[in-house]
Structures are given as structure tokens and as C-alpha cells.
CSV table of C-alpha atoms in Angstrom, one decimal:
chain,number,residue,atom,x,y,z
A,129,UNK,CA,11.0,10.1,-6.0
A,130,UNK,CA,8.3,7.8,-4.3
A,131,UNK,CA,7.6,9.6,-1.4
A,132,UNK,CA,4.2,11.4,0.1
A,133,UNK,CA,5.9,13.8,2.7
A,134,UNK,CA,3.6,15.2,5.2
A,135,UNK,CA,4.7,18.1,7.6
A,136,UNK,CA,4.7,18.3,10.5
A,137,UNK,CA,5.2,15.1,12.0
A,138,UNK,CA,4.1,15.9,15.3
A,139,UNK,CA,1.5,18.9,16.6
A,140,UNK,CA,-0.3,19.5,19.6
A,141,UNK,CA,-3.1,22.4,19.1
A,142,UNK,CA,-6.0,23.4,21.8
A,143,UNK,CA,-9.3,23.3,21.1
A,144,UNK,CA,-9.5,26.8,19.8
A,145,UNK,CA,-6.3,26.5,18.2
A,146,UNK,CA,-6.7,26.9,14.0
A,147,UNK,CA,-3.5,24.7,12.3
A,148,UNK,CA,-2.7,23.3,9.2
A,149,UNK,CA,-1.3,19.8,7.8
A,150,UNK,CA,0.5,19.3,4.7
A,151,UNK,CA,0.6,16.6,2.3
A,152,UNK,CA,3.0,17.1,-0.6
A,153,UNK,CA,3.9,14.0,-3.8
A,154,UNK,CA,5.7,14.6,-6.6
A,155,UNK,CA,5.2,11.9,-8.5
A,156,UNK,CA,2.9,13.4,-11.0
A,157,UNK,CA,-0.3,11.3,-9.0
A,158,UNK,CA,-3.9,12.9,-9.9
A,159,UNK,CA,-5.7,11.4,-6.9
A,160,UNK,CA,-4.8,12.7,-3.0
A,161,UNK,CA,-6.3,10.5,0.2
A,162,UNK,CA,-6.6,11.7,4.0
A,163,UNK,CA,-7.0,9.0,6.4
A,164,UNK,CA,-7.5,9.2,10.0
A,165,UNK,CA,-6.1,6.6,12.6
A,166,UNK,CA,-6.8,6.3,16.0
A,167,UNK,CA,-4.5,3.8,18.3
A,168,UNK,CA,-4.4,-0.2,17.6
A,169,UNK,CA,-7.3,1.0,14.5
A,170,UNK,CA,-6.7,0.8,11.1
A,171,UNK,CA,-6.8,3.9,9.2
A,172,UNK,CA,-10.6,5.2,8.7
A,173,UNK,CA,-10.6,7.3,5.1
A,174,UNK,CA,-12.1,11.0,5.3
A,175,UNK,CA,-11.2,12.4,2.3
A,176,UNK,CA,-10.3,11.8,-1.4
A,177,UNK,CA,-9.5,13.9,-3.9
A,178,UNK,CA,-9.0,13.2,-7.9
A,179,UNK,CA,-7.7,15.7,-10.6
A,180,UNK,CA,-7.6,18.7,-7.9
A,181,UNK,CA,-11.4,18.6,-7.0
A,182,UNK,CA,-13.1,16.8,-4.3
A,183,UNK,CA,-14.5,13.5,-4.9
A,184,UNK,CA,-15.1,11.5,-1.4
A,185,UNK,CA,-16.1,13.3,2.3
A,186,UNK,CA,-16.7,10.0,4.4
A,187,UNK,CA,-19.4,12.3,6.4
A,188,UNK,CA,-16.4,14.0,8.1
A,189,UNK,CA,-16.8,16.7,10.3
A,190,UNK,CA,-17.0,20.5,8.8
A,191,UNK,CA,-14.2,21.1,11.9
A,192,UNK,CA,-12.2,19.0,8.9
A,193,UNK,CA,-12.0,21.2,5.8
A,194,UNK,CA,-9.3,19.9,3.0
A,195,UNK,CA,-8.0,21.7,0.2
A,196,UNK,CA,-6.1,20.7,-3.3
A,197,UNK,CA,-4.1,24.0,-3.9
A,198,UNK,CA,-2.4,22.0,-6.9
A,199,UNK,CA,-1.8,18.5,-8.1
A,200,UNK,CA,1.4,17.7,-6.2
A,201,UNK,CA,-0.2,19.5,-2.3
A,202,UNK,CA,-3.3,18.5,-0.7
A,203,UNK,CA,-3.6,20.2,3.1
A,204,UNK,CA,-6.4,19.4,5.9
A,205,UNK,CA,-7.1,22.5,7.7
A,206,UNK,CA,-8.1,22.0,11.6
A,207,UNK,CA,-10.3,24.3,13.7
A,208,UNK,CA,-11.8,23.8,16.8
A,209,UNK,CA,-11.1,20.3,17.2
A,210,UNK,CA,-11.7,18.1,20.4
A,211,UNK,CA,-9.8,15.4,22.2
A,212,UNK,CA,-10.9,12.7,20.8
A,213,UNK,CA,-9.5,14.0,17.1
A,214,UNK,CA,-6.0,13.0,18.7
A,215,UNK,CA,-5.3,10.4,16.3
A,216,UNK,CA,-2.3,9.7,13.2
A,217,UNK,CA,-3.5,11.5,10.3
A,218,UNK,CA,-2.3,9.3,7.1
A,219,UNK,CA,-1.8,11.7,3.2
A,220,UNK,CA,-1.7,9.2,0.3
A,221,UNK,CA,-1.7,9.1,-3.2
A,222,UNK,CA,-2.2,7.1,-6.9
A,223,UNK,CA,-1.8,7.7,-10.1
A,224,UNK,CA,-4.9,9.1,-12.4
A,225,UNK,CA,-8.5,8.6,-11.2
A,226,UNK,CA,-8.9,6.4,-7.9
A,227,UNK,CA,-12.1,4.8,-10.0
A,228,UNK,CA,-11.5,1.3,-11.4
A,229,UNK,CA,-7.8,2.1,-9.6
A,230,UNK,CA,-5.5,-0.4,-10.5
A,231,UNK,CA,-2.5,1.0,-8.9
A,232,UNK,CA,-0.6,1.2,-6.0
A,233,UNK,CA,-1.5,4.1,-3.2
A,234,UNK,CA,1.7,5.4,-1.1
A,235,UNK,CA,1.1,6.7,2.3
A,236,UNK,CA,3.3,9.5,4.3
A,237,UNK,CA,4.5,8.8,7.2
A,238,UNK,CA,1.7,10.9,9.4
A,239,UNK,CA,1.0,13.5,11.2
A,240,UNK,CA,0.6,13.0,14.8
A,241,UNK,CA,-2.0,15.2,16.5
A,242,UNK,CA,-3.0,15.8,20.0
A,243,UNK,CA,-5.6,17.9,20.9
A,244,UNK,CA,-5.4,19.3,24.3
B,53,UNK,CA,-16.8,-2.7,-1.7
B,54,UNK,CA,-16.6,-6.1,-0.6
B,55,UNK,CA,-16.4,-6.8,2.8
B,56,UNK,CA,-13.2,-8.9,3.5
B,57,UNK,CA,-12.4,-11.2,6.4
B,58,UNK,CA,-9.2,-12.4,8.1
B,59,UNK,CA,-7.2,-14.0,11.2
B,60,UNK,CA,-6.6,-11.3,13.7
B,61,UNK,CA,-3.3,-12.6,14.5
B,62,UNK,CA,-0.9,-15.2,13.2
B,63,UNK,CA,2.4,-16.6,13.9
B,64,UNK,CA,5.7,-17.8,11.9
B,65,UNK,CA,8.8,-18.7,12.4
B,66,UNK,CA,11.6,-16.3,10.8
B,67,UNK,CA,12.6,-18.2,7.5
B,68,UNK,CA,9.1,-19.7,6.5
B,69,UNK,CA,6.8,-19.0,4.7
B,70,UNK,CA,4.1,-16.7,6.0
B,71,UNK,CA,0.5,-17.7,4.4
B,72,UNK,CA,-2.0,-14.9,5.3
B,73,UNK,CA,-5.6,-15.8,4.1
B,74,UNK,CA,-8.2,-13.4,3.4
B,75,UNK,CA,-12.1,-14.2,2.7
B,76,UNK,CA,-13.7,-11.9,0.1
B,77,UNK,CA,-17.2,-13.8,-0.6
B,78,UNK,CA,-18.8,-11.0,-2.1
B,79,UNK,CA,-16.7,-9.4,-4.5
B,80,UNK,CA,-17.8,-7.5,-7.4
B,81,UNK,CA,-16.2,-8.6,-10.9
B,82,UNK,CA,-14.7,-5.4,-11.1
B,83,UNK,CA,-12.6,-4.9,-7.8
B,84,UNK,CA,-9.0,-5.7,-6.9
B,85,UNK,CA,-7.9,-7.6,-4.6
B,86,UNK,CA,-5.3,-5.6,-2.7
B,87,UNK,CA,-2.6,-5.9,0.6
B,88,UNK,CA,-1.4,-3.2,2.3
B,89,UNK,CA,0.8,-3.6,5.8
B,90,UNK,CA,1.6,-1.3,8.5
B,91,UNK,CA,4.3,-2.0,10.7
B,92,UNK,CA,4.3,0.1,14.2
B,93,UNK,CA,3.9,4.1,13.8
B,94,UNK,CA,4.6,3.8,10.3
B,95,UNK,CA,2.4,4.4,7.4
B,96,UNK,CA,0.8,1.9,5.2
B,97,UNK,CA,3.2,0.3,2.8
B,98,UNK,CA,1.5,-1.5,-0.7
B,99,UNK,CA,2.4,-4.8,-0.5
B,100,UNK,CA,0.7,-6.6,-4.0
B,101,UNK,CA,-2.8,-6.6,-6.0
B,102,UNK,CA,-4.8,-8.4,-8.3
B,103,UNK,CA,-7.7,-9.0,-9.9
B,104,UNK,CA,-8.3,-12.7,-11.4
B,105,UNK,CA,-4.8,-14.1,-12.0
B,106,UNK,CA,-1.9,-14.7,-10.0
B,107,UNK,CA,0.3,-12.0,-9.2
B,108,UNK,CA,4.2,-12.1,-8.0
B,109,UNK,CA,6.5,-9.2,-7.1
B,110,UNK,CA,9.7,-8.7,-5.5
B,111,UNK,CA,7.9,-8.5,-1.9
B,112,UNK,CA,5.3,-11.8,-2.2
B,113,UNK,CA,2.8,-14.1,-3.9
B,114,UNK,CA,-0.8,-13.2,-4.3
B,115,UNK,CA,-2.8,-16.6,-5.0
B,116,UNK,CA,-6.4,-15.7,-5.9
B,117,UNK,CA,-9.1,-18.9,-6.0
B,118,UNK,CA,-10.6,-19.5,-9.4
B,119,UNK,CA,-14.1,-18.1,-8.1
B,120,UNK,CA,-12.6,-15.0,-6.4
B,121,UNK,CA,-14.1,-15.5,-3.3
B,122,UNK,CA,-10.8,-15.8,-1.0
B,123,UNK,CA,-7.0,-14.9,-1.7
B,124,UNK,CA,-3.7,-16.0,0.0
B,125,UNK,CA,-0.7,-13.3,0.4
B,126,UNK,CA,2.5,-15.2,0.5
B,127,UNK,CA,5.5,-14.1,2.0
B,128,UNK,CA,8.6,-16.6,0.6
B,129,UNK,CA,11.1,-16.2,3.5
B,130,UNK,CA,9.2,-13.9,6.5
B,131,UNK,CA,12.3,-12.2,8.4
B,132,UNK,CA,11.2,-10.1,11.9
B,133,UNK,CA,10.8,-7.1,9.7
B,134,UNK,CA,7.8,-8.2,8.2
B,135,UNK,CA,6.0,-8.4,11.7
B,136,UNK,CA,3.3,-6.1,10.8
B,137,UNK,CA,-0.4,-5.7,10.6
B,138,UNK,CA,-1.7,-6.6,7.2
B,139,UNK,CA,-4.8,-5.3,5.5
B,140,UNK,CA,-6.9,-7.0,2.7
B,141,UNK,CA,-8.6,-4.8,1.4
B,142,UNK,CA,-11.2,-5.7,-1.8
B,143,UNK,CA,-12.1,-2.1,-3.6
B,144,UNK,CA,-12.8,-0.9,-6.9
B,145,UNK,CA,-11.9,2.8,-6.1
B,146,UNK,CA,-11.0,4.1,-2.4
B,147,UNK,CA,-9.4,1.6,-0.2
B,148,UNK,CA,-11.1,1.1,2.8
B,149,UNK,CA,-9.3,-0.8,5.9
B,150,UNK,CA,-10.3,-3.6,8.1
B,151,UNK,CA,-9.0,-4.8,11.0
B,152,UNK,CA,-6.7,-6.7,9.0
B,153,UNK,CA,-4.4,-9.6,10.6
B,154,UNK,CA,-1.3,-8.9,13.3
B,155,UNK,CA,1.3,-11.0,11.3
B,156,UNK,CA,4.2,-11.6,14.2
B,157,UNK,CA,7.5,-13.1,12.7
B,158,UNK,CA,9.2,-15.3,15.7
B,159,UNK,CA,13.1,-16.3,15.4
């Protein structure tokens, strides 16, 4: 099994709105990525995480909060977003620590949110 | 990390060989060389990676010059499924993307 599955694939939340995404691997990887893409952008990393504890916030926004639950489920919770977080939300992982990584990442096939 | 530069866009005819060329004039002795692509609505799909020597896999050909600074991502026999945008990226931890090149395979 190779595969990073992210649920849902599609959500549309209001501004108030407080929803979840899930990132789930089960290929016994140690480090979990978020990446945000807007349109005709490449993807813009937020988060990383490595053996369950965060390692990386790229300065994202607290309205961003992730959580590691376990090795194989990383999740970014949403609250109060705004329009302009409309974007493809990219979960990807590699195996051990992402330092000195010499290693392939795999990428789910995103969530896509729109904010309304 | 490294910044890494490339063609925006690039064309070839279904067949041939697709040559994408990626500067990387300040990499550190310690970071890969790696190529991701992206085709439409999908996510990122890990292509190859190196770090001094020449690397093959099933997908393509990474040629990396002896003094690091610039790499070549070979694609044998490009069919319209490897249109796609493809990302050099130059790391040694997170990957971070650039605006990589739009790689449009013509028949």
C-alpha cells in the first residue's frame, strides 16, 4: 500500500464554520507534510511533522491548527477561515526523519476547500 | 535550501525525448536534487532524486553536472500523459516548490 488518502475530497465550510481534514498512510512513514495550493501555484508547505511531534509551521495562521493523533493520521483542523483559504490542501509523507531525507515523499490526492 | 531555476514552459513531440533543465547554483553539499510533477488536479507524483551521481529509474534519467550546479531530468519516450508541471526542487529536509516548468507533450 503506497497511498496517502485524504478525506474528504471536496468541502465547502463558512467562515464560522469549524471542519476537519484527514490525512491517513500506512506505510509505516515517520514524517507527515501539509501543503497548501492555490490555482495555477505550486504547492506552498505549512506544516511538517516527524516521529508524531511538530517540527515545521511555515508562519501559518493559528486559524490552521494540525494534529498527529498517531503515526499513520495527521489531521488540519479549520476554524474561522476566510475566502481567500479556498485553495487544494496537499497531505504527504516519507519514511523516518525528513532531515538529510533521502527518500521519496507521496502526496494524497487533496482536499478541495472553499470558503464561502 | 537552494534556490532552483527553470523554463516555465517547454514543448515535445510525443515519442522524444523530453530534456527538462534545472539551475541550482547554490547548492549545499548536503542536499538532493529532487523532481516531483503534477499533472492537472492531481497531487504531486515523485519522479527521481540524487545527490552527486547519476541516477535512473523506471520513470527517467537524472544527469547531475560534475560541479552540482545544474541537473537535467530525462524523460526517454514522453507520451501525452506526461504533460505536466514539473518541479525541481534542491532540499536537504522539507521540499519546497517553485514555479517549476509546464512540460506539454504534443502528438
Amino acid at each position: 500500500d503506497t497511498e496517502v488518502t485524504q478525506t474528504p475530497k471536496h468541502l465547502v465550510m463558512g467562515m464560522t464554520n469549524k471542519k476537519s481534514l484527514k490525512c491517513e498512510q500506512h506505510m509505516g512513514h515517520r514524517a507527515m507534510y501539509w501543503y497548501k495550493q492555490k490555482a495555477k501555484k505550486p504547492p506552498e508547505l505549512m506544516f511538517v511533522y516527524s516521529y508524531e511531534k511538530l517540527s515545521i509551521n511555515e508562519s501559518v495562521p493559528s486559524r490552521f491548527s494540525p494534529e498527529c493523533p498517531n503515526s499513520s493520521l495527521l489531521n488540519l483542523h479549520l476554524h474561522a477561515l476566510q475566502p481567500e483559504d479556498s485553495a487544494l490542501y496537499l497531505c504527504a509523507s516519507s519514511q523516518g526523519d525528513f532531515i538529510g531525507m533521502n527518500t521519496e515523499a507521496f502526496f494524497g490526492q487533496g482536499t478541495r476547500l472553499t470558503v464561502v | 535550501d537552494a534556490k532552483t531555476t527553470q523554463p516555465p514552459s517547454m514543448d515535445c513531440a510525443e515519442g522524444r525525448a523530453a530534456n527538462l533543465p534545472c539551475n541550482h547554483s547554490t547548492i549545499s553539499g548536503n542536499e538532493y536534487v529532487y523532481w516531483y510533477r503534477q499533472i492537472h488536479s492531481q497531487g504531486p507524483q515523485y519522479i527521481i532524486h540524487g545527490l552527486k551521481n547519476n541516477e535512473t529509474n523506471e520513470m527517467a534519467s537524472l544527469i547531475i553536472t560534475e560541479d552540482r550546479k545544474s541537473s537535467t531530468l530525462i524523460l526517454p519516450h514522453a507520451t501525452l500523459r506526461d504533460t505536466a508541471v514539473y518541479y525541481c526542487i534542491v532540499s536537504f529536509n522539507k521540499l519546497v516548490f517553485g514555479a517549476g516548468t509546464i512540460l506539454r507533450v504534443k502528438s
